[in-house]
CSV table of C-alpha atoms in Angstrom, one decimal:
chain,number,residue,atom,x,y,z
A,1,MET,CA,0.0,0.0,0.3
A,2,LYS,CA,1.0,3.5,-1.0
A,3,LEU,CA,2.1,5.2,2.4
A,4,ASN,CA,0.0,8.6,1.2
A,5,THR,CA,-3.0,6.6,1.7
A,6,LEU,CA,-2.0,5.3,4.9
A,7,LEU,CA,-0.9,9.1,5.9
A,8,GLU,CA,-4.3,10.5,4.7
A,9,ARG,CA,-5.6,11.2,8.1
A,10,ILE,CA,-2.2,12.5,9.7
A,11,GLU,CA,0.4,13.7,7.5
A,12,LYS,CA,-1.0,16.5,4.6
A,13,ASN,CA,2.3,17.0,3.0
A,14,ALA,CA,1.4,14.7,0.3
A,15,ASN,CA,3.8,16.5,-2.5
A,16,ASP,CA,6.8,14.9,-0.3
A,17,PRO,CA,9.0,12.1,-2.3
A,18,ILE,CA,8.6,9.4,0.5
A,19,HIS,CA,4.8,9.4,0.1
A,20,ASN,CA,5.4,7.0,-2.9
A,21,LEU,CA,6.6,4.8,-0.7
A,22,ASP,CA,5.3,1.1,-0.7
A,23,ILE,CA,4.7,-0.2,2.9
A,24,ASP,CA,4.2,-4.0,3.2
A,25,GLY,CA,3.4,-4.1,7.0
A,26,ILE,CA,3.1,-2.2,10.2
A,27,SER,CA,4.6,-2.9,13.5
A,28,THR,CA,5.2,-1.8,17.0
A,29,ASN,CA,7.7,-4.2,18.1
A,30,SER,CA,11.3,-4.0,16.6
A,31,SER,CA,11.8,-7.9,16.8
A,32,GLU,CA,8.8,-8.4,14.3
A,33,VAL,CA,9.7,-5.9,11.4
A,34,ARG,CA,10.2,-6.8,8.2
A,35,PRO,CA,11.8,-5.4,5.2
A,36,ASN,CA,9.7,-2.2,3.9
A,37,ASP,CA,7.4,-2.1,7.3
A,38,LEU,CA,6.3,1.1,8.7
A,39,PHE,CA,7.7,1.2,12.4
A,40,VAL,CA,5.2,3.2,15.0
A,41,ALA,CA,7.4,4.1,18.0
A,42,ILE,CA,4.9,4.0,21.1
A,43,LYS,CA,5.9,5.1,24.5
A,44,GLY,CA,4.6,2.4,27.0
A,45,TYR,CA,4.1,1.8,30.5
A,46,ARG,CA,7.3,-0.1,31.1
A,47,VAL,CA,9.3,-0.1,27.5
A,48,ASP,CA,9.2,3.1,25.4
A,49,GLY,CA,9.4,2.1,21.5
A,50,HIS,CA,11.7,5.1,20.8
A,51,ASP,CA,14.3,3.5,21.9
A,52,PHE,CA,14.3,0.5,19.2
A,53,ILE,CA,14.3,2.7,16.5
A,54,GLN,CA,17.9,1.6,15.6
A,55,LYS,CA,17.0,-1.9,15.9
A,56,ALA,CA,13.9,-1.3,13.7
A,57,ILE,CA,15.7,0.4,10.7
A,58,GLU,CA,18.5,-2.6,10.8
A,59,ALA,CA,15.3,-5.0,10.6
A,60,GLY,CA,14.3,-3.5,7.5
A,61,ALA,CA,11.9,-0.6,8.5
A,62,GLN,CA,12.0,2.1,5.7
A,63,ILE,CA,9.8,4.9,7.4
A,64,ILE,CA,9.3,5.8,11.2
A,65,ILE,CA,6.4,7.4,12.8
A,66,GLY,CA,7.0,9.0,16.5
A,67,GLU,CA,6.2,11.6,19.1
A,68,LYS,CA,9.6,12.3,20.2
A,69,ASP,CA,12.4,14.9,18.7
A,70,LEU,CA,14.8,12.7,17.3
A,71,PRO,CA,18.3,13.5,15.4
A,72,LYS,CA,18.2,12.8,11.8
A,73,LEU,CA,17.6,9.2,10.9
A,74,SER,CA,19.1,6.9,8.1
A,75,VAL,CA,15.0,6.7,7.1
A,76,PRO,CA,12.2,9.1,7.1
A,77,TYR,CA,10.9,9.9,10.3
A,78,ILE,CA,7.6,11.6,10.7
A,79,LYS,CA,7.2,13.1,13.9
A,80,VAL,CA,3.0,13.1,15.4
A,81,GLU,CA,1.4,14.5,18.5
A,82,ASN,CA,0.3,10.9,19.9
A,83,SER,CA,1.8,7.7,18.1
A,84,ARG,CA,-1.4,5.3,19.7
A,85,ARG,CA,-3.5,7.7,17.6
A,86,ALA,CA,-1.4,7.8,14.8
A,87,LEU,CA,-1.2,3.6,14.7
A,88,ALA,CA,-4.8,3.3,15.1
A,89,GLU,CA,-5.6,5.6,12.0
A,90,ILE,CA,-2.6,4.2,9.9
A,91,ALA,CA,-4.4,0.6,10.9
A,92,CYS,CA,-7.8,1.6,9.9
A,93,GLU,CA,-6.3,2.5,6.3
A,94,PHE,CA,-4.1,-0.5,6.1
A,95,TYR,CA,-6.9,-2.8,6.4
A,96,GLY,CA,-9.3,-1.1,4.8
A,97,ASN,CA,-11.8,0.2,7.6
A,98,PRO,CA,-13.0,-3.2,8.2
A,99,SER,CA,-15.5,-2.1,10.9
A,100,ARG,CA,-17.5,-0.2,8.5
A,101,ASN,CA,-18.7,-3.6,6.9
A,102,LYS,CA,-19.6,-5.4,9.9
A,103,LYS,CA,-22.1,-5.2,12.5
A,104,MET,CA,-20.1,-3.8,15.5
A,105,ILE,CA,-21.1,-4.0,18.9
A,106,GLY,CA,-19.2,-2.2,21.8
A,107,ILE,CA,-19.9,-2.7,25.5
A,108,THR,CA,-18.3,-0.6,27.8
A,109,GLY,CA,-18.8,-0.2,31.9
A,110,THR,CA,-17.3,-1.1,35.0
A,111,ASN,CA,-19.2,-4.2,35.5
A,112,GLY,CA,-21.2,-6.9,33.4
A,113,LYS,CA,-19.3,-6.2,30.1
A,114,THR,CA,-18.0,-10.0,29.8
A,115,THR,CA,-21.2,-11.4,30.7
A,116,THR,CA,-23.5,-9.5,28.4
A,117,SER,CA,-21.2,-9.8,25.6
A,118,TYR,CA,-21.1,-13.5,25.9
A,119,MET,CA,-25.0,-13.4,26.4
A,120,LEU,CA,-25.4,-11.7,23.3
A,121,LYS,CA,-23.4,-13.9,21.5
A,122,HIS,CA,-25.1,-16.5,22.6
A,123,ILE,CA,-28.6,-15.3,21.4
A,124,LEU,CA,-27.0,-13.9,17.9
A,125,GLU,CA,-25.7,-17.8,17.5
A,126,SER,CA,-28.8,-19.5,18.7
A,127,ALA,CA,-30.4,-17.3,15.6
A,128,GLY,CA,-28.0,-18.5,13.2
A,129,LYS,CA,-26.1,-15.7,13.2
A,130,SER,CA,-22.0,-15.9,13.2
A,131,CYS,CA,-20.2,-13.9,15.6
A,132,SER,CA,-16.8,-12.8,16.6
A,133,LEU,CA,-15.8,-12.0,20.2
A,134,PHE,CA,-13.1,-9.4,22.0
A,135,GLY,CA,-12.9,-9.6,25.5
A,136,THR,CA,-11.4,-10.3,28.8
A,137,VAL,CA,-11.7,-14.0,28.8
A,138,LYS,CA,-10.6,-14.5,25.0
A,139,ASN,CA,-11.3,-13.4,21.6
A,140,VAL,CA,-13.2,-15.7,19.3
A,141,VAL,CA,-12.8,-15.0,15.0
A,142,ASN,CA,-14.5,-17.3,12.7
A,143,GLY,CA,-15.0,-19.6,15.5
A,144,GLN,CA,-11.2,-19.9,16.4
A,145,SER,CA,-10.5,-18.9,20.2
A,146,LEU,CA,-7.5,-16.7,20.6
A,147,SER,CA,-6.0,-15.6,23.7
A,148,SER,CA,-6.7,-12.4,25.2
A,149,THR,CA,-3.7,-10.4,27.0
A,150,ASN,CA,-5.9,-7.4,27.3
A,151,THR,CA,-9.6,-6.4,27.3
A,152,THR,CA,-9.5,-4.3,24.5
A,153,PRO,CA,-6.8,-5.3,21.8
A,154,ASP,CA,-4.2,-2.6,20.3
A,155,ALA,CA,-5.4,-0.9,17.4
A,156,LEU,CA,-3.2,-2.9,15.1
A,157,GLU,CA,-4.1,-6.0,16.1
A,158,LEU,CA,-7.9,-5.2,16.5
A,159,ASN,CA,-8.0,-4.2,12.8
A,160,LYS,CA,-6.1,-7.1,11.8
A,161,GLN,CA,-8.4,-9.4,13.5
A,162,LEU,CA,-11.8,-7.7,12.4
A,163,ALA,CA,-10.2,-7.7,8.7
A,164,LEU,CA,-9.5,-11.4,8.8
A,165,SER,CA,-13.2,-12.0,10.6
A,166,GLU,CA,-15.7,-13.7,8.4
A,167,ASP,CA,-18.5,-13.3,11.1
A,168,GLU,CA,-21.6,-11.0,10.6
A,169,TYR,CA,-21.4,-9.6,14.0
A,170,ILE,CA,-18.7,-8.1,15.9
A,171,ILE,CA,-19.0,-8.2,19.9
A,172,MET,CA,-16.3,-6.2,21.4
A,173,GLU,CA,-15.9,-5.4,25.5
A,174,VAL,CA,-14.3,-1.7,25.3
A,175,SER,CA,-12.7,-0.7,28.5
A,176,SER,CA,-11.6,2.6,29.6
A,177,HIS,CA,-7.9,1.7,29.1
A,178,GLY,CA,-8.7,0.7,25.5
A,179,LEU,CA,-10.6,4.2,24.6
A,180,SER,CA,-8.1,6.1,26.1
A,181,GLN,CA,-5.3,4.6,24.4
A,182,TYR,CA,-6.9,4.9,20.9
A,183,ARG,CA,-7.0,1.3,20.8
A,184,VAL,CA,-10.6,1.4,19.0
A,185,HIS,CA,-9.8,4.8,17.6
A,186,GLY,CA,-11.5,4.5,14.1
A,187,VAL,CA,-13.7,1.8,14.5
A,188,GLU,CA,-17.4,2.8,14.0
A,189,PHE,CA,-20.1,0.8,15.7
A,190,ASP,CA,-23.8,0.0,15.1
A,191,PHE,CA,-24.8,-0.7,18.8
A,192,CYS,CA,-23.0,1.1,21.8
A,193,LEU,CA,-23.9,-0.7,25.2
A,194,PHE,CA,-23.4,1.3,28.7
A,195,THR,CA,-23.7,-1.1,31.5
A,196,ASN,CA,-23.1,0.8,34.7
A,197,LEU,CA,-20.0,2.6,36.5
A,198,ASP,CA,-18.6,2.0,39.8
A,199,GLN,CA,-15.4,3.3,41.3
A,200,ASP,CA,-12.4,1.5,39.6
A,201,HIS,CA,-9.3,2.5,37.3
A,202,LEU,CA,-8.7,5.7,39.7
A,203,ASP,CA,-5.0,4.9,39.7
A,204,TYR,CA,-5.0,5.6,35.9
A,205,HIS,CA,-8.4,8.0,35.6
A,206,ARG,CA,-8.2,11.7,37.9
A,207,ASP,CA,-11.5,10.8,39.4
A,208,MET,CA,-14.8,9.4,38.3
A,209,GLU,CA,-15.8,12.2,36.1
A,210,GLU,CA,-12.7,11.4,34.0
A,211,TYR,CA,-13.3,7.7,34.2
A,212,PHE,CA,-17.1,8.6,33.0
A,213,SER,CA,-16.1,10.8,30.3
A,214,VAL,CA,-13.7,8.2,28.6
A,215,LYS,CA,-16.1,5.4,28.9
A,216,ALA,CA,-18.8,8.1,27.3
A,217,GLY,CA,-16.3,8.6,24.2
A,218,LEU,CA,-17.4,5.5,22.9
A,219,PHE,CA,-20.6,7.0,21.7
A,220,ASP,CA,-19.0,9.1,19.9
A,221,GLN,CA,-18.1,6.4,17.6
A,222,MET,CA,-21.5,5.4,16.4
A,223,LYS,CA,-22.3,5.0,12.9
A,224,PRO,CA,-24.9,7.9,11.4
A,225,ASP,CA,-27.4,5.2,12.0
A,226,GLY,CA,-26.0,3.8,15.3
A,227,LYS,CA,-28.2,3.1,18.3
A,228,ALA,CA,-27.0,3.5,22.0
A,229,VAL,CA,-28.3,0.8,25.0
A,230,ILE,CA,-28.4,2.3,28.3
A,231,ASN,CA,-28.8,1.1,31.8
A,232,HIS,CA,-30.8,3.9,33.3
A,233,TYR,CA,-31.1,2.2,36.8
A,234,ASN,CA,-27.2,3.0,37.1
A,235,SER,CA,-26.9,6.8,37.9
A,236,TRP,CA,-24.1,7.4,35.5
A,237,GLY,CA,-26.2,5.9,32.7
A,238,GLN,CA,-29.0,8.6,33.2
A,239,LYS,CA,-26.0,11.3,32.9
A,240,LEU,CA,-25.1,9.4,29.8
A,241,ALA,CA,-28.6,9.2,28.5
A,242,GLU,CA,-29.0,12.7,28.8
A,243,GLN,CA,-25.9,13.9,27.2
A,244,LEU,CA,-26.7,11.6,23.9
A,245,LYS,CA,-30.1,13.0,23.8
A,246,ALA,CA,-28.9,16.5,23.5
A,247,LYS,CA,-26.4,15.2,20.5
A,248,ASN,CA,-29.9,13.9,18.9
A,249,CYS,CA,-28.5,10.5,19.5
A,250,THR,CA,-30.7,7.2,19.1
A,251,ILE,CA,-30.8,5.7,22.6
A,252,HIS,CA,-33.0,2.8,23.9
A,253,VAL,CA,-33.4,2.9,27.4
A,254,MET,CA,-33.7,0.4,30.3
A,255,GLY,CA,-34.9,1.9,33.6
A,256,ASP,CA,-37.7,2.3,36.1
A,257,GLN,CA,-40.1,4.6,34.1
A,258,SER,CA,-43.0,3.4,32.1
A,259,HIS,CA,-42.0,5.2,29.0
A,260,TYR,CA,-38.3,3.5,29.0
A,261,ASP,CA,-38.1,0.5,26.1
A,262,LEU,CA,-37.7,-2.1,28.9
A,263,ARG,CA,-38.5,-2.1,32.6
A,264,ILE,CA,-38.1,-4.8,35.1
A,265,ASP,CA,-41.1,-5.2,37.0
A,266,GLN,CA,-39.8,-8.1,39.7
A,267,LEU,CA,-36.1,-8.0,39.9
A,268,LYS,CA,-35.4,-11.6,41.3
A,269,SER,CA,-32.1,-13.7,40.6
A,270,GLY,CA,-32.7,-16.2,38.1
A,271,ASN,CA,-36.1,-15.3,37.1
A,272,SER,CA,-37.5,-11.9,36.8
A,273,THR,CA,-40.5,-10.3,34.8
A,274,ILE,CA,-39.7,-7.5,32.4
A,275,ILE,CA,-42.0,-4.9,31.0
A,276,PHE,CA,-40.7,-4.7,26.7
A,277,ASP,CA,-42.1,-1.8,24.4
A,278,HIS,CA,-44.2,-0.2,27.3
A,279,ASN,CA,-46.9,-3.2,27.4
A,280,ALA,CA,-45.6,-6.6,27.0
A,281,ASN,CA,-45.1,-8.5,30.3
A,282,LEU,CA,-42.4,-11.2,29.9
A,283,ASN,CA,-40.8,-13.9,31.8
A,284,LEU,CA,-37.1,-13.4,31.7
A,285,LYS,CA,-35.0,-16.8,33.0
A,286,ILE,CA,-31.5,-17.7,33.0
A,287,ASN,CA,-29.5,-20.2,34.6
A,288,ILE,CA,-27.3,-18.1,36.4
A,289,LEU,CA,-27.7,-16.5,39.8
A,290,GLY,CA,-27.3,-13.1,40.7
A,291,LYS,CA,-29.6,-9.8,40.4
A,292,HIS,CA,-26.7,-8.2,38.4
A,293,ASN,CA,-26.9,-11.4,36.0
A,294,ILE,CA,-30.5,-10.4,35.2
A,295,LEU,CA,-29.7,-6.9,34.4
A,296,ASN,CA,-26.8,-8.2,31.9
A,297,ALA,CA,-29.6,-10.3,30.9
A,298,ALA,CA,-32.0,-7.5,30.3
A,299,MET,CA,-29.1,-5.5,28.5
A,300,ALA,CA,-28.8,-8.2,26.1
A,301,PHE,CA,-32.5,-8.8,25.3
A,302,LEU,CA,-33.1,-5.0,24.6
A,303,THR,CA,-30.0,-4.7,22.3
A,304,ALA,CA,-31.0,-8.0,20.5
A,305,SER,CA,-34.5,-6.8,20.0
A,306,LYS,CA,-33.2,-3.7,18.3
A,307,MET,CA,-31.2,-6.0,16.1
A,308,GLY,CA,-34.5,-7.4,14.9
A,309,LEU,CA,-34.5,-10.6,16.7
A,310,SER,CA,-38.0,-12.0,17.8
A,311,THR,CA,-38.9,-11.7,21.4
A,312,GLU,CA,-39.2,-15.6,21.6
A,313,GLU,CA,-35.8,-16.5,20.1
A,314,ILE,CA,-34.0,-14.4,22.6
A,315,LEU,CA,-35.9,-15.3,25.4
A,316,GLY,CA,-35.6,-19.0,24.5
A,317,ALA,CA,-31.8,-18.3,24.0
A,318,LEU,CA,-31.3,-16.6,27.0
A,319,GLU,CA,-33.0,-19.6,29.3
A,320,LEU,CA,-30.5,-22.0,27.7
A,321,PHE,CA,-27.4,-19.6,28.5
A,322,PRO,CA,-24.7,-21.5,29.8
A,323,GLY,CA,-22.7,-19.1,31.7
A,324,VAL,CA,-19.1,-17.5,31.6
A,325,PRO,CA,-16.1,-19.2,32.8
A,326,GLY,CA,-15.3,-17.2,35.9
A,327,ARG,CA,-18.3,-15.3,36.2
A,328,PHE,CA,-20.2,-16.2,39.3
A,329,GLU,CA,-19.1,-19.8,38.0
A,330,MET,CA,-20.6,-22.4,41.0
A,331,PHE,CA,-19.1,-25.8,42.3
A,332,GLN,CA,-20.4,-28.0,44.6
A,333,HIS,CA,-18.6,-28.9,47.6
A,334,PRO,CA,-18.0,-32.3,48.6
A,335,LYS,CA,-19.3,-31.8,51.9
A,336,GLY,CA,-22.4,-30.2,50.8
A,337,ALA,CA,-21.3,-26.0,50.6
A,338,THR,CA,-21.2,-24.2,47.5
A,339,VAL,CA,-18.1,-22.5,45.9
A,340,VAL,CA,-18.2,-19.6,43.5
A,341,VAL,CA,-15.6,-18.2,41.3
A,342,ASP,CA,-16.3,-14.8,40.3
A,343,TYR,CA,-14.3,-11.8,38.6
A,344,ALA,CA,-16.0,-9.3,40.9
A,345,HIS,CA,-13.2,-6.4,41.8
A,346,THR,CA,-15.1,-3.6,42.9
A,347,ALA,CA,-17.5,-2.5,46.2
A,348,ASP,CA,-20.5,-2.9,44.1
A,349,ALA,CA,-19.4,-6.4,42.4
A,350,PHE,CA,-18.6,-7.6,45.7
A,351,ASN,CA,-22.1,-6.4,47.2
A,352,HIS,CA,-24.1,-8.4,44.0
A,353,CYS,CA,-21.9,-11.5,44.4
A,354,LEU,CA,-22.1,-11.8,48.0
A,355,GLN,CA,-26.0,-10.9,48.7
A,356,THR,CA,-26.8,-13.5,45.8
A,357,ALA,CA,-25.3,-16.1,48.3
A,358,LYS,CA,-27.2,-14.6,51.2
A,359,GLU,CA,-30.4,-14.3,49.1
A,360,GLU,CA,-29.9,-18.1,48.2
A,361,GLY,CA,-30.1,-18.9,51.9
A,362,ALA,CA,-26.4,-19.4,52.9
A,363,LYS,CA,-25.4,-20.5,56.2
A,364,ARG,CA,-22.3,-19.1,56.4
A,365,ILE,CA,-20.2,-17.0,53.7
A,366,PHE,CA,-16.7,-17.2,53.6
A,367,HIS,CA,-15.5,-14.2,51.0
A,368,ILE,CA,-11.6,-14.5,49.8
A,369,PHE,CA,-10.5,-11.4,47.9
A,370,GLY,CA,-6.9,-9.5,47.2
A,371,PHE,CA,-5.8,-6.3,45.1
A,372,ARG,CA,-3.6,-6.2,42.5
A,373,GLY,CA,-0.4,-4.2,42.9
A,374,ASN,CA,0.0,-0.8,41.5
A,375,ARG,CA,-4.1,-0.4,40.7
A,376,ASP,CA,-6.8,2.0,42.5
A,377,VAL,CA,-6.0,1.4,45.9
A,378,THR,CA,-8.5,3.9,47.0
A,379,LYS,CA,-11.3,1.6,46.4
A,380,ARG,CA,-9.8,-1.0,48.6
A,381,GLY,CA,-11.1,0.1,51.8
A,382,GLY,CA,-14.9,0.0,50.5
A,383,MET,CA,-14.1,-3.4,49.2
A,384,VAL,CA,-13.3,-4.5,52.6
A,385,ASN,CA,-16.0,-3.0,54.4
A,386,VAL,CA,-18.5,-4.4,52.1
A,387,SER,CA,-17.2,-7.9,52.6
A,388,LYS,CA,-17.0,-7.4,56.7
A,389,GLU,CA,-20.8,-6.1,56.5
A,390,ILE,CA,-22.2,-8.9,54.6
A,391,SER,CA,-19.7,-12.0,54.6
A,392,ASP,CA,-19.4,-14.5,57.9
A,393,VAL,CA,-15.6,-14.7,57.4
A,394,HIS,CA,-13.4,-12.6,55.0
A,395,ILE,CA,-9.6,-13.8,54.0
A,396,LEU,CA,-7.6,-11.1,52.6
A,397,THR,CA,-5.0,-12.7,50.5
A,398,PHE,CA,-2.9,-11.8,47.1
A,399,ASP,CA,-3.9,-11.3,43.5
A,400,ASP,CA,-2.0,-10.2,41.1
A,401,LEU,CA,1.5,-8.5,42.8
A,402,ASN,CA,2.5,-6.7,39.5
A,403,ASP,CA,5.6,-4.6,40.5
A,404,VAL,CA,4.8,-4.4,44.2
A,405,THR,CA,7.0,-6.8,46.4
A,406,TYR,CA,5.2,-9.6,48.8
A,407,GLU,CA,6.3,-7.5,51.8
A,408,GLU,CA,4.9,-4.4,50.4
A,409,MET,CA,1.4,-6.1,49.4
A,410,GLU,CA,1.4,-7.9,52.9
A,411,GLU,CA,1.6,-5.0,54.9
A,412,ALA,CA,-1.4,-3.3,52.9
A,413,LEU,CA,-3.4,-6.3,53.5
A,414,ARG,CA,-2.4,-5.8,57.3
A,415,ILE,CA,-3.4,-2.4,57.5
A,416,LEU,CA,-6.6,-2.6,55.5
A,417,ASN,CA,-7.8,-5.7,57.5
A,418,GLU,CA,-6.2,-5.1,60.9
A,419,GLY,CA,-7.0,-8.2,63.4
A,420,GLY,CA,-8.4,-10.4,60.4
A,421,TYR,CA,-7.5,-13.0,58.5
A,422,ILE,CA,-4.8,-12.7,56.1
A,423,ILE,CA,-3.2,-15.7,54.0
A,424,PRO,CA,-1.1,-14.2,51.5
A,425,ASP,CA,-0.8,-17.7,49.5
A,426,ARG,CA,-4.1,-17.3,47.4
A,427,THR,CA,-4.3,-21.4,47.0
A,428,LEU,CA,-4.1,-21.8,50.6
A,429,ALA,CA,-6.3,-19.2,51.4
A,430,ILE,CA,-8.7,-21.1,49.3
A,431,LYS,CA,-7.7,-24.3,51.2
A,432,GLN,CA,-8.7,-22.9,54.4
A,433,ALA,CA,-12.2,-22.0,53.3
A,434,VAL,CA,-12.7,-25.4,51.5
A,435,GLU,CA,-11.5,-27.3,54.4
A,436,HIS,CA,-13.7,-25.7,57.0
A,437,ALA,CA,-16.8,-25.2,55.2
A,438,GLN,CA,-20.0,-27.3,56.5
A,439,PRO,CA,-22.9,-28.0,54.4
A,440,GLY,CA,-25.2,-24.9,53.3
A,441,ASP,CA,-21.9,-22.6,53.4
A,442,TRP,CA,-21.3,-20.6,50.4
A,443,ILE,CA,-17.5,-19.8,49.9
A,444,CYS,CA,-17.1,-16.9,47.4
A,445,ILE,CA,-13.7,-16.3,45.7
A,446,THR,CA,-13.6,-13.3,43.7
A,447,GLY,CA,-11.0,-11.0,41.8
A,448,LYS,CA,-9.5,-13.4,39.2
A,449,GLY,CA,-12.7,-15.2,37.8
A,450,ALA,CA,-11.0,-17.4,35.5
A,451,GLU,CA,-7.7,-15.5,34.8
A,452,GLU,CA,-4.3,-17.7,35.4
A,453,TYR,CA,-2.3,-16.8,38.5
A,454,GLN,CA,0.8,-14.2,37.9
A,455,GLN,CA,2.8,-15.6,40.6
A,456,LYS,CA,3.8,-19.3,41.9
A,457,PHE,CA,1.9,-20.5,44.9
A,458,GLU,CA,1.8,-23.5,47.4
A,459,LEU,CA,-0.5,-25.7,45.5
A,460,PRO,CA,0.2,-26.6,42.3
A,461,THR,CA,-2.6,-24.7,40.5
A,462,SER,CA,-2.6,-22.1,38.1
A,463,SER,CA,-5.9,-20.1,38.6
A,464,ASP,CA,-8.9,-20.2,40.9
A,465,ILE,CA,-10.9,-22.6,39.3
A,466,GLU,CA,-7.9,-25.3,39.1
A,467,THR,CA,-7.6,-24.7,42.7
A,468,VAL,CA,-11.0,-25.6,43.6
A,469,HIS,CA,-10.8,-28.7,41.4
A,470,PHE,CA,-7.4,-29.6,43.1
A,471,LEU,CA,-9.0,-29.5,46.6
A,472,PHE,CA,-12.4,-31.1,45.8
A,473,LYS,CA,-10.2,-34.2,44.0
A,474,GLN,CA,-8.0,-34.4,47.3
A,475,MET,CA,-10.9,-34.2,49.7
A,476,GLU,CA,-12.3,-37.3,47.9
A,477,MET,CA,-9.3,-39.4,47.8
């Protein structure tokens, strides 16, 4: 592809001779550069791509794009204001703006993105539609599962996979990091969903207003005939709906007013009555517990209905929805207790998870959770308080340490949970609860879901789910 085509959105000096160069590929990793590639230098959290420009040139890159002032290079260098934004715009052009030819569904919010995306995928596939999925658990393109390192892939990988996808629908979880880092910049959406907003990522965003503003930015990327689906039961959703109304966007609202598109008349775990299109009383059933999952199902229902699917086929599909790995995933303890592995990692998500156990008749609730190193420390106190209030026994343990030392995290846990249970080894914390649980008790293990551990623990397991299975097997021997 000619360079001048790639640079249409970022470089206006079309008379420069370099614009006639043929570009065979794009890379942000110097070790992956091939001859005739364009290399985009991006300053990351740990590594600065500008430090690897010479290596990229030696590998065959014939043009460099970056955002720093640099001494003259042996190949042309184009300085841009923001390398991530430039990468997104170049990637869209290189792969032919693939989002324009797909039915694109973007889902943002603090909690519920993964479950809602899986529900939508299940509904559409049950109706005979093919779907690609991009999210926290995994990516799926053309029926093939791919590993997922970020909730939202970087712009280059995303556009590459969109171009490769032969699926009719693309369902994508869109994180605030993905939005602020321009990973989805240039992608155009047919449907944008807002699930909710709760305190999270304030290590990255200045405050909740900024966090909300970044999330709301997704809705500026709707196609001209795009539709927004908003959870009005959340106060931030109410704020977003007002903003979108002022922009004359097409919005569909789930809330408690009779004139909304969908209202939940009786919110009950697993089985609720919804009022759709102002007068149709419908019974919404799902096989996974939790009022929050009814909200997720209602969002999926409303979205699918606006895609043209019938009420009957949507409700039928939701009733058979198998659940999501690590999202309120339940296991039966050999002694008759119930174990739940859930991704909950905010105070609000804790409340939903633990209240569900309580409403299901738990005699005692054991709660095991930790905090990720170098992440929002301001939310930790609220999480501990919710656990103390609802659970009978809460055990603080390690989550991903990231760059925080063992000693630093252990001290942080002791300050937060003075006098309470602290078992740093996550597998041993789970073991403690599993061995002490009695019939009718519930054990809620939150924070990791289906994710693998980043550090080694004493038991020979690599995830919470694997640890639960390992301990059950030992008990049955």
